[in-house]
XYZ file of C-alpha atoms in Angstrom:
731
model
C 35.219 21.353 13.178
C 32.781 23.069 10.889
C 31.709 26.615 11.357
C 28.315 27.545 12.722
C 25.838 27.854 9.850
C 25.441 31.631 10.085
C 24.682 31.938 6.396
C 22.113 29.166 6.127
C 19.115 31.321 5.334
C 18.138 34.933 5.575
C 15.320 34.240 8.026
C 17.292 31.772 10.177
C 20.160 32.365 12.574
C 21.958 29.824 14.741
C 22.793 29.926 18.403
C 23.932 26.653 20.003
C 25.115 23.325 18.678
C 22.831 20.547 19.902
C 24.515 17.340 18.814
C 26.892 15.726 16.344
C 25.683 12.787 14.275
C 27.102 10.440 11.691
C 26.263 12.757 8.793
C 26.565 16.187 10.332
C 25.855 18.577 13.152
C 22.551 19.875 14.477
C 22.285 23.466 15.699
C 19.548 25.296 17.535
C 18.463 28.348 15.583
C 15.903 31.128 15.458
C 13.616 31.594 12.484
C 12.195 35.060 11.965
C 10.653 36.233 8.701
C 8.865 39.320 9.959
C 5.564 37.543 10.598
C 6.412 35.019 13.294
C 9.372 33.663 15.226
C 10.172 30.119 16.239
C 13.052 27.951 17.345
C 14.274 25.535 14.698
C 16.847 22.785 14.352
C 19.468 23.370 11.650
C 21.169 20.253 10.330
C 24.337 20.707 8.314
C 26.823 18.300 6.739
C 29.995 18.238 8.813
C 32.335 17.105 6.032
C 30.585 17.521 2.650
C 31.843 14.505 0.701
C 29.872 13.645 -2.460
C 28.279 10.613 -0.789
C 27.146 12.538 2.279
C 25.837 15.421 0.194
C 23.823 12.960 -1.899
C 22.367 11.359 1.239
C 21.596 14.775 2.637
C 19.631 15.648 -0.492
C 17.784 12.342 -0.274
C 16.866 13.077 3.351
C 15.410 16.411 2.281
C 13.346 14.729 -0.451
C 12.104 12.132 2.028
C 11.120 14.685 4.678
C 9.291 16.754 2.078
C 6.979 13.758 1.511
C 6.110 13.284 5.182
C 3.492 15.222 7.131
C 2.587 13.416 10.367
C 2.064 14.736 13.905
C 4.674 12.317 15.256
C 7.379 13.054 12.655
C 9.509 16.207 12.929
C 8.581 18.273 9.893
C 10.842 19.928 7.340
C 10.622 23.744 7.329
C 13.282 24.813 4.837
C 16.521 23.745 3.225
C 19.194 24.849 0.832
C 22.914 25.451 0.413
C 24.928 27.925 2.497
C 27.553 30.389 1.288
C 30.261 27.714 1.522
C 28.288 25.316 -0.673
C 27.324 22.976 2.170
C 23.698 21.776 2.198
C 21.536 22.307 5.264
C 18.056 21.484 6.512
C 15.851 23.639 8.721
C 13.531 21.427 10.729
C 11.005 21.577 13.521
C 12.859 21.852 16.829
C 11.770 19.197 19.313
C 12.509 20.098 22.916
C 12.425 16.649 24.414
C 14.319 13.594 25.606
C 14.760 10.068 24.218
C 11.708 7.906 24.707
C 13.509 5.549 27.107
C 14.583 8.450 29.326
C 11.075 9.920 29.244
C 9.330 6.764 30.480
C 11.982 6.306 33.170
C 11.934 9.925 34.395
C 8.124 10.013 34.493
C 7.829 6.485 35.958
C 5.192 5.544 33.383
C 3.329 2.314 34.065
C 3.077 -0.515 31.546
C -0.117 0.688 29.841
C 1.207 4.250 29.450
C 4.479 2.956 27.965
C 2.661 0.809 25.434
C 0.279 3.614 24.469
C 3.251 5.929 23.888
C 4.977 3.242 21.812
C 1.820 2.740 19.719
C 2.050 6.380 18.590
C 5.611 5.693 17.423
C 4.375 2.628 15.506
C 1.804 4.851 13.821
C 4.493 7.295 12.664
C 6.682 4.470 11.332
C 3.705 2.903 9.544
C 2.939 6.286 7.941
C 6.511 6.427 6.618
C 6.154 2.864 5.314
C 2.929 3.756 3.509
C 4.915 6.517 1.807
C 7.439 3.818 0.750
C 10.130 4.952 3.214
C 12.106 2.675 5.571
C 13.894 4.614 8.343
C 16.717 2.060 8.972
C 17.986 3.812 12.117
C 15.195 3.698 14.693
C 16.556 4.075 18.228
C 15.653 6.069 21.362
C 17.860 9.036 20.431
C 15.884 9.360 17.186
C 12.538 9.113 19.014
C 12.240 12.158 21.243
C 9.278 12.828 23.531
C 8.387 16.503 23.907
C 7.434 18.121 27.200
C 3.741 17.654 26.387
C 4.228 13.887 25.949
C 4.164 13.866 22.135
C 6.698 11.466 20.553
C 8.559 12.750 17.489
C 10.459 10.636 14.993
C 13.735 12.237 13.813
C 16.706 11.728 11.511
C 15.897 10.110 8.174
C 19.549 10.471 7.157
C 20.030 6.836 6.137
C 16.408 6.116 5.255
C 15.665 4.095 2.136
C 12.937 4.703 -0.413
C 11.369 1.348 -1.271
C 11.499 0.195 -4.888
C 14.416 2.509 -5.644
C 18.121 1.951 -5.605
C 20.133 3.118 -2.660
C 22.394 6.079 -3.236
C 25.327 4.357 -1.581
C 26.290 1.618 -3.989
C 28.946 -0.423 -2.141
C 27.603 -2.956 0.328
C 30.383 -2.232 2.802
C 29.452 1.440 2.864
C 25.805 0.663 3.446
C 26.727 -1.738 6.230
C 28.427 1.022 8.217
C 25.318 3.209 8.066
C 23.578 1.597 11.004
C 23.486 1.481 14.787
C 24.625 -2.058 15.737
C 22.506 -2.382 18.886
C 19.313 -1.670 16.918
C 20.099 -2.990 13.435
C 18.249 -5.990 12.014
C 20.135 -9.107 10.859
C 19.560 -8.299 7.190
C 21.412 -4.990 7.654
C 24.515 -6.952 8.660
C 24.358 -9.752 6.114
C 23.328 -7.699 3.064
C 19.762 -8.982 2.909
C 16.792 -7.131 1.464
C 15.760 -4.009 3.376
C 11.985 -4.011 3.903
C 9.440 -2.609 6.315
C 10.256 -5.570 8.576
C 13.738 -4.056 9.046
C 12.198 -1.169 10.966
C 10.007 -3.623 12.874
C 13.155 -5.236 14.305
C 14.439 -1.872 15.559
C 11.016 -1.138 17.037
C 11.272 -4.495 18.797
C 14.546 -3.436 20.428
C 13.005 -0.130 21.536
C 9.963 -1.986 22.902
C 12.284 -4.353 24.770
C 13.979 -1.347 26.386
C 10.663 0.246 27.330
C 9.547 -2.976 29.011
C 12.794 -3.958 30.741
C 14.905 -0.746 30.795
C 17.700 -2.726 29.169
C 18.540 -3.751 25.609
C 18.276 -7.377 24.454
C 21.494 -9.036 25.641
C 23.967 -10.179 23.020
C 26.692 -12.633 23.857
C 29.331 -11.012 21.636
C 29.060 -7.224 21.744
C 32.361 -6.895 19.916
C 30.869 -8.798 16.973
C 27.308 -7.579 16.810
C 26.645 -8.989 13.356
C 27.426 -12.550 14.472
C 25.493 -12.135 17.697
C 22.346 -10.761 16.160
C 22.102 -13.436 13.482
C 22.881 -16.462 15.637
C 21.255 -15.943 19.032
C 17.643 -15.826 20.110
C 16.997 -12.886 22.465
C 16.144 -13.459 26.109
C 12.410 -12.990 26.769
C 11.665 -9.627 28.406
C 10.191 -11.310 31.474
C 13.540 -13.020 32.086
C 15.487 -9.773 31.655
C 13.662 -7.734 34.320
C 15.917 -7.196 37.342
C 13.168 -6.623 39.903
C 10.067 -8.852 39.890
C 7.936 -6.026 41.324
C 9.398 -2.992 39.520
C 7.559 -0.352 37.484
C 6.858 -3.073 34.920
C 6.415 -6.284 36.932
C 7.798 -9.525 35.550
C 4.468 -11.333 35.724
C 2.910 -8.715 33.405
C 5.485 -9.504 30.711
C 5.106 -13.278 30.745
C 3.051 -14.733 27.951
C 1.649 -12.277 25.430
C 4.196 -9.448 25.769
C 7.078 -11.923 25.640
C 5.649 -13.391 22.425
C 4.947 -10.003 20.837
C 8.445 -8.697 21.594
C 10.222 -11.867 20.454
C 8.176 -11.925 17.242
C 9.304 -8.366 16.479
C 12.908 -9.430 17.220
C 12.843 -12.634 15.156
C 16.102 -13.041 13.229
C 14.176 -14.778 10.434
C 12.326 -11.983 8.622
C 9.557 -14.415 7.633
C 8.728 -14.972 11.324
C 8.781 -11.266 12.156
C 5.835 -8.876 11.974
C 5.634 -7.670 8.375
C 4.786 -4.055 9.257
C 4.758 -1.604 12.142
C 0.979 -1.626 11.803
C 0.875 -5.377 12.517
C 3.102 -4.943 15.593
C 0.943 -2.093 16.857
C -2.244 -4.067 16.208
C -1.024 -6.962 18.371
C -0.086 -4.574 21.195
C -3.538 -2.998 20.954
C -5.105 -6.460 21.209
C -3.070 -7.048 24.364
C -4.265 -3.746 25.834
C -7.855 -4.611 24.911
C -7.615 -8.057 26.495
C -8.087 -9.856 23.157
C -6.088 -12.819 21.755
C -2.887 -11.781 19.992
C -1.786 -12.936 16.544
C 1.850 -13.770 17.425
C 2.495 -17.502 17.621
C 4.999 -19.535 19.603
C 7.884 -21.216 17.785
C 7.384 -24.940 17.242
C 9.608 -27.455 19.022
C 11.090 -28.604 15.692
C 12.008 -25.025 14.785
C 13.777 -24.567 18.147
C 15.631 -27.849 17.693
C 16.916 -26.846 14.265
C 18.053 -23.479 15.601
C 19.856 -25.201 18.488
C 21.685 -27.559 16.138
C 22.707 -24.684 13.879
C 24.096 -22.654 16.785
C 26.035 -25.588 18.257
C 27.126 -27.567 15.209
C 30.852 -27.205 16.039
C 30.479 -27.825 19.761
C 28.637 -31.126 19.440
C 30.967 -34.105 19.898
C 30.506 -37.573 18.420
C 28.548 -38.927 21.386
C 26.366 -35.884 21.530
C 25.876 -36.164 17.781
C 24.501 -39.714 18.188
C 22.112 -38.540 20.876
C 21.169 -35.524 18.798
C 20.439 -37.741 15.791
C 18.236 -39.982 17.926
C 16.441 -37.018 19.391
C 16.095 -35.513 15.924
C 14.592 -38.759 14.635
C 12.106 -38.718 17.491
C 11.282 -35.126 16.769
C 10.838 -35.911 13.068
C 8.359 -38.627 14.001
C 6.566 -36.198 16.273
C 6.634 -33.597 13.518
C 5.105 -36.038 11.050
C 2.409 -36.876 13.569
C 1.816 -33.176 14.157
C 1.670 -32.623 10.383
C -0.901 -35.397 10.071
C -2.964 -33.798 12.834
C -2.688 -30.399 11.124
C -3.777 -31.904 7.801
C -6.720 -33.566 9.521
C -7.599 -30.277 11.208
C -7.338 -28.467 7.877
C -9.578 -31.061 6.240
C -12.057 -30.682 9.093
C -11.888 -26.898 8.708
C -12.485 -27.186 4.955
C -15.450 -29.462 5.585
C -16.875 -26.981 8.087
C -16.290 -24.188 5.606
C -18.087 -26.179 2.923
C -21.112 -26.624 5.178
C -21.201 -22.921 6.034
C -20.806 -21.911 2.377
C -23.588 -24.320 1.373
C -25.879 -22.838 4.028
C -24.882 -19.366 2.913
C -25.586 -20.028 -0.784
C -28.908 -21.716 -0.037
C -29.959 -18.642 1.940
C -28.912 -16.315 -0.882
C -30.772 -18.182 -3.604
C -33.849 -18.674 -1.458
C -34.077 -14.893 -1.240
C -33.620 -14.720 -5.019
C -36.668 -16.897 -5.789
C -39.429 -15.352 -7.939
C -41.779 -15.429 -4.924
C -39.413 -13.127 -3.043
C -38.774 -10.587 -5.827
C -42.184 -10.573 -7.558
C -40.833 -12.356 -10.614
C -38.398 -9.570 -11.522
C -34.997 -10.587 -12.953
C -32.293 -10.338 -10.311
C -28.894 -8.788 -10.964
C -25.467 -9.836 -9.729
C -25.411 -6.761 -7.524
C -28.712 -7.708 -5.895
C -27.393 -11.223 -5.257
C -24.351 -9.765 -3.525
C -26.525 -7.486 -1.410
C -28.572 -10.509 -0.328
C -25.368 -12.390 0.466
C -24.050 -9.473 2.487
C -27.259 -9.425 4.547
C -27.167 -13.226 5.060
C -23.478 -13.389 5.993
C -23.650 -12.883 9.762
C -26.373 -15.485 10.247
C -24.644 -18.019 7.997
C -21.135 -18.019 9.493
C -22.080 -17.850 13.182
C -19.038 -18.141 15.461
C -16.475 -18.964 12.767
C -14.034 -16.020 12.474
C -11.866 -17.553 9.748
C -14.854 -18.278 7.504
C -16.336 -14.848 8.234
C -13.098 -13.129 7.184
C -12.874 -15.302 4.063
C -16.459 -14.732 2.882
C -16.490 -11.036 3.779
C -13.401 -10.530 1.639
C -14.917 -12.634 -1.152
C -18.101 -10.540 -1.276
C -16.044 -7.340 -1.198
C -13.904 -8.579 -4.095
C -17.010 -9.513 -6.093
C -18.409 -6.035 -5.573
C -15.084 -4.765 -6.899
C -15.373 -7.031 -9.951
C -18.735 -5.520 -10.942
C -17.489 -1.967 -10.380
C -19.364 -1.163 -7.147
C -16.370 0.316 -5.334
C -18.512 2.102 -2.732
C -19.698 -1.256 -1.343
C -16.409 -3.079 -1.923
C -14.212 -0.835 0.225
C -15.971 -1.128 3.634
C -16.344 -4.890 3.225
C -12.671 -5.371 2.381
C -11.629 -3.152 5.286
C -13.839 -5.242 7.569
C -12.313 -8.433 6.149
C -8.787 -7.167 6.863
C -9.800 -6.316 10.442
C -11.431 -9.739 10.885
C -8.270 -11.393 9.536
C -6.443 -10.384 12.714
C -8.150 -13.250 14.543
C -5.620 -16.020 15.386
C -7.581 -18.765 13.564
C -7.435 -16.966 10.221
C -4.780 -18.420 7.911
C -2.060 -16.330 6.328
C -3.352 -16.965 2.796
C -6.774 -15.542 3.736
C -5.092 -12.527 5.339
C -3.020 -11.989 2.208
C -6.050 -12.354 -0.070
C -8.057 -9.757 1.859
C -5.148 -7.307 1.912
C -4.810 -7.635 -1.860
C -8.504 -6.892 -2.302
C -8.153 -3.754 -0.200
C -5.026 -2.751 -2.145
C -7.006 -2.976 -5.398
C -9.673 -0.606 -4.055
C -7.049 1.806 -2.722
C -5.234 1.893 -6.049
C -8.540 2.707 -7.790
C -8.862 5.677 -5.396
C -5.240 6.632 -6.219
C -4.154 5.978 -2.617
C -1.031 4.356 -4.014
C 1.111 4.536 -0.867
C -1.451 2.658 1.226
C -2.144 0.210 -1.612
C 1.543 -0.601 -2.103
C 2.040 -1.065 1.638
C -0.862 -3.515 1.866
C 0.335 -5.403 -1.221
C 3.808 -5.796 0.293
C 2.305 -6.930 3.596
C 0.239 -9.486 1.678
C 3.389 -10.710 -0.061
C 5.119 -11.372 3.275
C 2.063 -13.244 4.596
C 1.703 -15.301 1.414
C 5.354 -16.352 1.553
C 4.935 -17.296 5.211
C 1.957 -19.473 4.260
C 4.220 -21.678 2.120
C 2.553 -23.869 -0.498
C -0.906 -22.813 0.674
C -0.117 -19.238 -0.336
C 1.498 -19.802 -3.741
C -1.410 -18.225 -5.614
C -1.393 -15.205 -3.305
C 2.382 -14.744 -3.788
C 1.881 -14.397 -7.533
C -1.119 -12.108 -7.048
C 0.749 -9.894 -4.569
C 3.699 -9.457 -6.917
C 1.352 -8.647 -9.814
C -0.677 -6.170 -7.742
C 2.525 -4.475 -6.543
C 3.728 -4.078 -10.125
C 0.329 -2.743 -11.178
C 0.399 -0.123 -8.408
C 3.849 1.011 -9.512
C 2.513 1.329 -13.071
C -0.592 3.257 -12.019
C 1.390 5.771 -10.000
C 3.685 6.402 -12.974
C 6.687 4.219 -12.042
C 6.635 2.039 -15.165
C 10.428 1.713 -15.187
C 10.241 0.097 -11.745
C 7.260 -2.057 -12.668
C 8.846 -3.612 -15.778
C 11.623 -5.687 -14.104
C 9.181 -6.966 -11.471
C 6.776 -8.057 -14.208
C 9.521 -9.681 -16.282
C 10.617 -11.723 -13.265
C 7.025 -12.710 -12.468
C 6.328 -13.610 -16.101
C 9.403 -15.839 -16.278
C 8.265 -17.722 -13.160
C 4.666 -18.076 -14.365
C 5.750 -19.335 -17.812
C 7.116 -22.443 -16.078
C 3.494 -23.309 -15.237
C 1.948 -22.198 -18.541
C 0.326 -25.584 -19.168
C -1.462 -25.654 -15.797
C -2.001 -21.937 -15.151
C -2.181 -20.080 -18.488
C -4.389 -17.325 -17.026
C -1.507 -16.068 -14.860
C 0.790 -15.746 -17.879
C -1.925 -13.892 -19.801
C -2.464 -11.493 -16.879
C 1.283 -10.832 -16.686
C 1.463 -10.156 -20.430
C -1.504 -7.773 -20.378
C 0.001 -5.692 -17.581
C 3.421 -5.813 -19.259
C 1.814 -4.556 -22.470
C 0.379 -1.560 -20.619
C 3.724 -0.830 -18.955
C 5.645 -1.023 -22.243
C 3.065 1.210 -23.915
C 3.552 3.794 -21.177
C 7.294 3.630 -21.898
C 6.566 4.257 -25.624
C 7.957 0.827 -26.602
C 4.939 0.221 -28.786
C 6.070 -2.793 -30.806
C 6.979 -4.750 -27.660
C 3.706 -3.655 -26.084
C 1.634 -4.877 -29.034
C 3.466 -8.198 -29.027
C 2.650 -8.696 -25.324
C -1.034 -7.871 -25.847
C -1.315 -10.186 -28.874
C 0.244 -13.098 -26.971
C -2.085 -12.501 -24.009
C -5.080 -12.564 -26.373
C -3.894 -15.845 -27.930
C -3.480 -17.504 -24.515
C -6.869 -16.296 -23.264
C -8.557 -17.384 -26.508
C -7.166 -20.908 -26.142
C -8.307 -21.036 -22.506
C -11.695 -19.314 -22.669
C -12.772 -19.103 -26.313
C -13.271 -15.887 -28.235
C -15.881 -14.396 -25.890
C -14.450 -13.568 -22.478
C -13.992 -10.437 -20.391
C -10.192 -10.826 -20.386
C -10.063 -10.830 -24.181
C -12.200 -7.689 -24.358
C -9.997 -6.062 -21.727
C -6.865 -6.885 -23.728
C -8.324 -5.441 -26.927
C -9.363 -2.296 -25.042
C -5.826 -1.815 -23.670
C -4.335 -2.636 -27.078
C -6.578 -0.049 -28.756
C -5.527 2.690 -26.336
C -1.861 1.848 -26.862
C -2.259 1.960 -30.666
C -3.963 5.347 -30.326
C -0.894 6.710 -28.521
C 1.304 5.090 -31.151
C -0.627 6.925 -33.870
C -2.066 3.806 -35.526
C -5.658 5.066 -35.619
C -6.936 2.328 -37.929
C -5.475 -0.398 -35.720
C -6.816 1.313 -32.596
C -10.321 1.502 -34.068
C -10.287 -2.169 -35.064
C -9.129 -3.314 -31.610
C -11.639 -1.134 -29.765
C -14.548 -2.302 -31.935
C -13.704 -5.917 -31.061
C -13.545 -4.940 -27.378
C -16.860 -3.087 -27.610
C -18.637 -6.042 -29.238
C -17.319 -8.304 -26.486
C -18.370 -6.179 -23.506
C -21.792 -5.498 -25.013
C -22.413 -9.223 -25.359
C -21.121 -9.955 -21.855
C -22.445 -7.019 -19.835
C -25.058 -5.303 -21.996
C -24.966 -2.117 -24.104
C -25.638 0.219 -21.148
C -23.110 -1.333 -18.764
C -20.161 0.472 -17.230
C -17.574 -1.577 -19.216
C -19.434 -0.839 -22.475
C -19.444 2.908 -21.790
C -15.737 2.853 -20.939
C -14.743 1.106 -24.183
C -17.158 3.240 -26.205
C -15.589 6.428 -24.827
C -12.149 5.164 -25.859
C -13.481 4.414 -29.352
C -14.980 7.911 -29.615
C -11.542 9.400 -28.906
C -10.120 7.476 -31.868
C -12.934 8.585 -34.171
C -12.456 12.207 -33.083
C -8.743 11.938 -33.842
C -9.824 10.923 -37.366
C -12.053 14.000 -37.603
C -15.311 11.997 -37.614
C -17.143 14.387 -35.268
C -20.482 14.077 -37.050
C -20.397 10.329 -36.367
C -19.406 10.711 -32.711
C -21.714 13.561 -31.676
C -25.101 11.738 -31.878
C -23.634 8.689 -30.139
C -22.276 10.806 -27.277
C -25.705 12.431 -26.934
C -27.312 8.976 -26.699
C -24.735 7.923 -24.102
C -25.505 11.018 -22.047
C -29.224 10.237 -22.060
C -28.550 6.594 -21.153
C -26.365 7.583 -18.223
C -28.980 10.056 -16.986
C -31.449 7.161 -16.831
C -28.957 5.021 -14.891
C -27.899 7.625 -12.324
C -29.819 5.859 -9.558
C -27.639 2.753 -9.924
C -24.849 2.687 -7.251
C -21.413 3.252 -8.684
C -22.674 5.088 -11.792
C -21.051 8.510 -11.437
C -19.805 9.064 -14.980
C -22.458 11.595 -16.017
C -20.304 14.731 -15.561
C -17.403 12.961 -17.317
C -19.653 12.123 -20.268
C -20.923 15.702 -20.388
C -17.336 16.979 -20.475
C -16.383 14.550 -23.278
C -19.500 15.559 -25.181
C -18.534 19.187 -24.741
C -15.058 18.415 -26.040
C -16.561 16.800 -29.146
C -18.770 19.794 -29.829
C -15.868 22.148 -29.173
C -13.767 20.304 -31.704
C -16.586 20.661 -34.239
C -16.782 24.419 -33.495
C -20.266 24.468 -31.852
C -19.083 26.471 -28.843
C -22.370 28.015 -27.754
C -24.116 24.645 -27.752
C -21.216 23.171 -25.844
C -21.337 25.846 -23.172
C -25.030 25.208 -22.602
C -24.454 21.467 -22.215
C -21.629 22.167 -19.828
C -23.781 24.520 -17.764
C -26.602 21.980 -17.619
C -24.626 18.898 -16.610
C -21.538 20.108 -14.707
C -23.234 20.008 -11.318
C -25.283 16.880 -11.986
C -22.972 14.287 -10.444
C -22.115 14.829 -6.756
C -18.899 13.204 -5.699
C -17.400 13.106 -9.192
C -13.625 13.194 -9.222
C -11.544 13.074 -12.387
C -8.982 10.236 -12.508
C -6.016 12.518 -13.139
C -4.298 14.568 -10.402
C -4.244 17.562 -12.770
C -7.087 18.844 -14.980
C -7.370 16.748 -18.128
C -7.501 18.231 -21.614
C -11.320 17.842 -21.830
C -11.676 19.567 -18.461
C -9.459 22.451 -19.531
C -11.467 22.672 -22.751
C -14.659 22.744 -20.698
C -13.278 25.644 -18.701
C -12.846 27.471 -21.995
C -16.499 26.758 -22.734
C -17.328 28.166 -19.319
C -15.601 31.415 -20.213
C -17.517 31.447 -23.535
C -20.773 30.956 -21.627
C -19.782 33.890 -19.419
C -19.340 36.132 -22.468
C -22.688 35.046 -23.912
C -24.554 35.773 -20.672
C -22.817 39.151 -20.383
C -24.051 40.139 -23.830
C -27.557 39.153 -22.790
C -27.480 41.635 -19.893
C -27.075 38.994 -17.186
C -23.924 40.207 -15.421
C -24.595 38.416 -12.117
C -24.825 35.080 -13.848
C -21.649 35.917 -15.723
C -19.857 36.668 -12.441
C -21.135 33.594 -10.643
C -20.231 31.009 -13.287
C -16.470 31.587 -13.461
C -16.178 31.421 -9.666
C -18.279 28.289 -9.212
C -16.755 26.627 -12.253
C -13.187 27.214 -11.136
C -13.971 25.917 -7.643
C -15.563 22.803 -9.114
C -12.544 22.239 -11.344
C -10.253 22.394 -8.319
C -12.449 20.159 -6.202
C -13.059 17.544 -8.857
C -9.548 17.425 -10.225
C -7.665 17.414 -6.893
């Protein structure tokens, strides 16, 4: 028995022990720091072994990342006088969710609405790359005001990191058998779908007031991996109870059994997907969960009973299996015919759609003015609803396509709402898994551009599950999802995690180099960026050079991918210190993007800015300064174009150039003139960049100049407004 944690923290004192868990004890305490008082829960390791202490520290790190109204928040933590770690957490005065719905006699709708809030909390954890691994009613308390709170992340796992408990046997014991997913017993991969299984058990309890029956409770691991659960409607004791049996038949049976599928590929990929299907049920709309095919059930039956089948039964089973195979082949032929019919219908809709777009692009319609790609997309967006009619799968496909094309030309403001709409439309039952995966990947790309890396990674992983479920039809999306996931890890600074994923993907794509060289080139380009970030410059350059060779063979010397590779190569060589090599690579990239997109395009300005950095590193300020001034004037003329919000960034870079050439007063004036000229500007880095910090120095110089000129109010106003703008625009 451990002692009460009297010495946990100066502002916290304990009173009563609340419960004992697998990792420690939880005490009720009082927190008082002289300003306010509150009850808190104090969690302390019962027996501080190195493994438990490490897990305790991981739990603290996990809780520090989570801030959600349905997750108990971390208040404090540390080590007591005896060296034992402790956590001070929000105290939840409540009861397990199953007891709450029973004691309050909640009807079916109220139970599902309460459960949806739990799904939201779990999805939030997943978007922060955290899998709980121990979801159960005792870890989901409902407070007196009806608010559910998710507790106890003691055995949670951070996705894309290694678990702190190395041995598999140790990890296997860290679970609750009645709620654990099959992969937790058999050593399979732990993913967001692992929590979905536990949510399925909790949902089963909320609907039936009993857990899914297992035939061998003494051997839970065998039971959970070999038996299909009884449908909830068949487990209800009273046909006319609080949740009547007839209300569970059909959709709720299918939703619950999908969440409880032993095969992770047949399970909901995320808590969000489970919650979305329940919301469709509540709204009276068709659900996405599908029934198992007869052939699938037959195979599962044979697997479960392979030792019990005698010779005679085996003969019958073989005959039945042959009949089922014939039926399956007939069904496959019907599905292929239906797919061909669907493709033909899609072709007709797309033809009608394209005809409508190009009719609007005729000279008679636009007074003979040249039409841009962006204008074509805007016309297509306006024509979409009329073209697709009542065809949800085609609508989801084309909406996502237009959103992705907006992304390709750099119009992120228009891309994001379209891709979000495409993901929502993909929930319709007729939409295929490969279309769902494709739309999720498009949304993940936009989210990563906005630095919403948790959401982007979650959507990329969800797309990966859907693409794998699609089989051969989703092979392209599988590769894309793995590449997007690796890119997100790289962008958020986890290059060490991204490298092995890319190496594995590259090895698989090299097998198809002859038929799909573009995939290998894409892998090599991203690998080059990752290796450059890890300061392995020679390997990085080799990857970029090979990508350029492959793209040149496939596309010729003038292609956007080649320019992109040279741009990335130039930036890597700049970090390496090879200024001559960086300049040569960036000049090739600049020539390419100017020929492809025009001299005043967004890609041209991006590459030109990178080239200016190299020239400044060589001390060639006199050469850079007039070109930056021209760029500033060009961008001022293009400010009305959607997506062009680089003006303040260009002004800052120009100021940095002038600062480096010692023209501080001129720089401060430019800064003062252009700092406010781009509403909505946000620097790409979470902390102020070097040019921004240099611009703040210019701001202080401007303040001194205005003070000398007897303008004290201006001098007072500028530092305040400038510092606020720096905070707002740099996060």
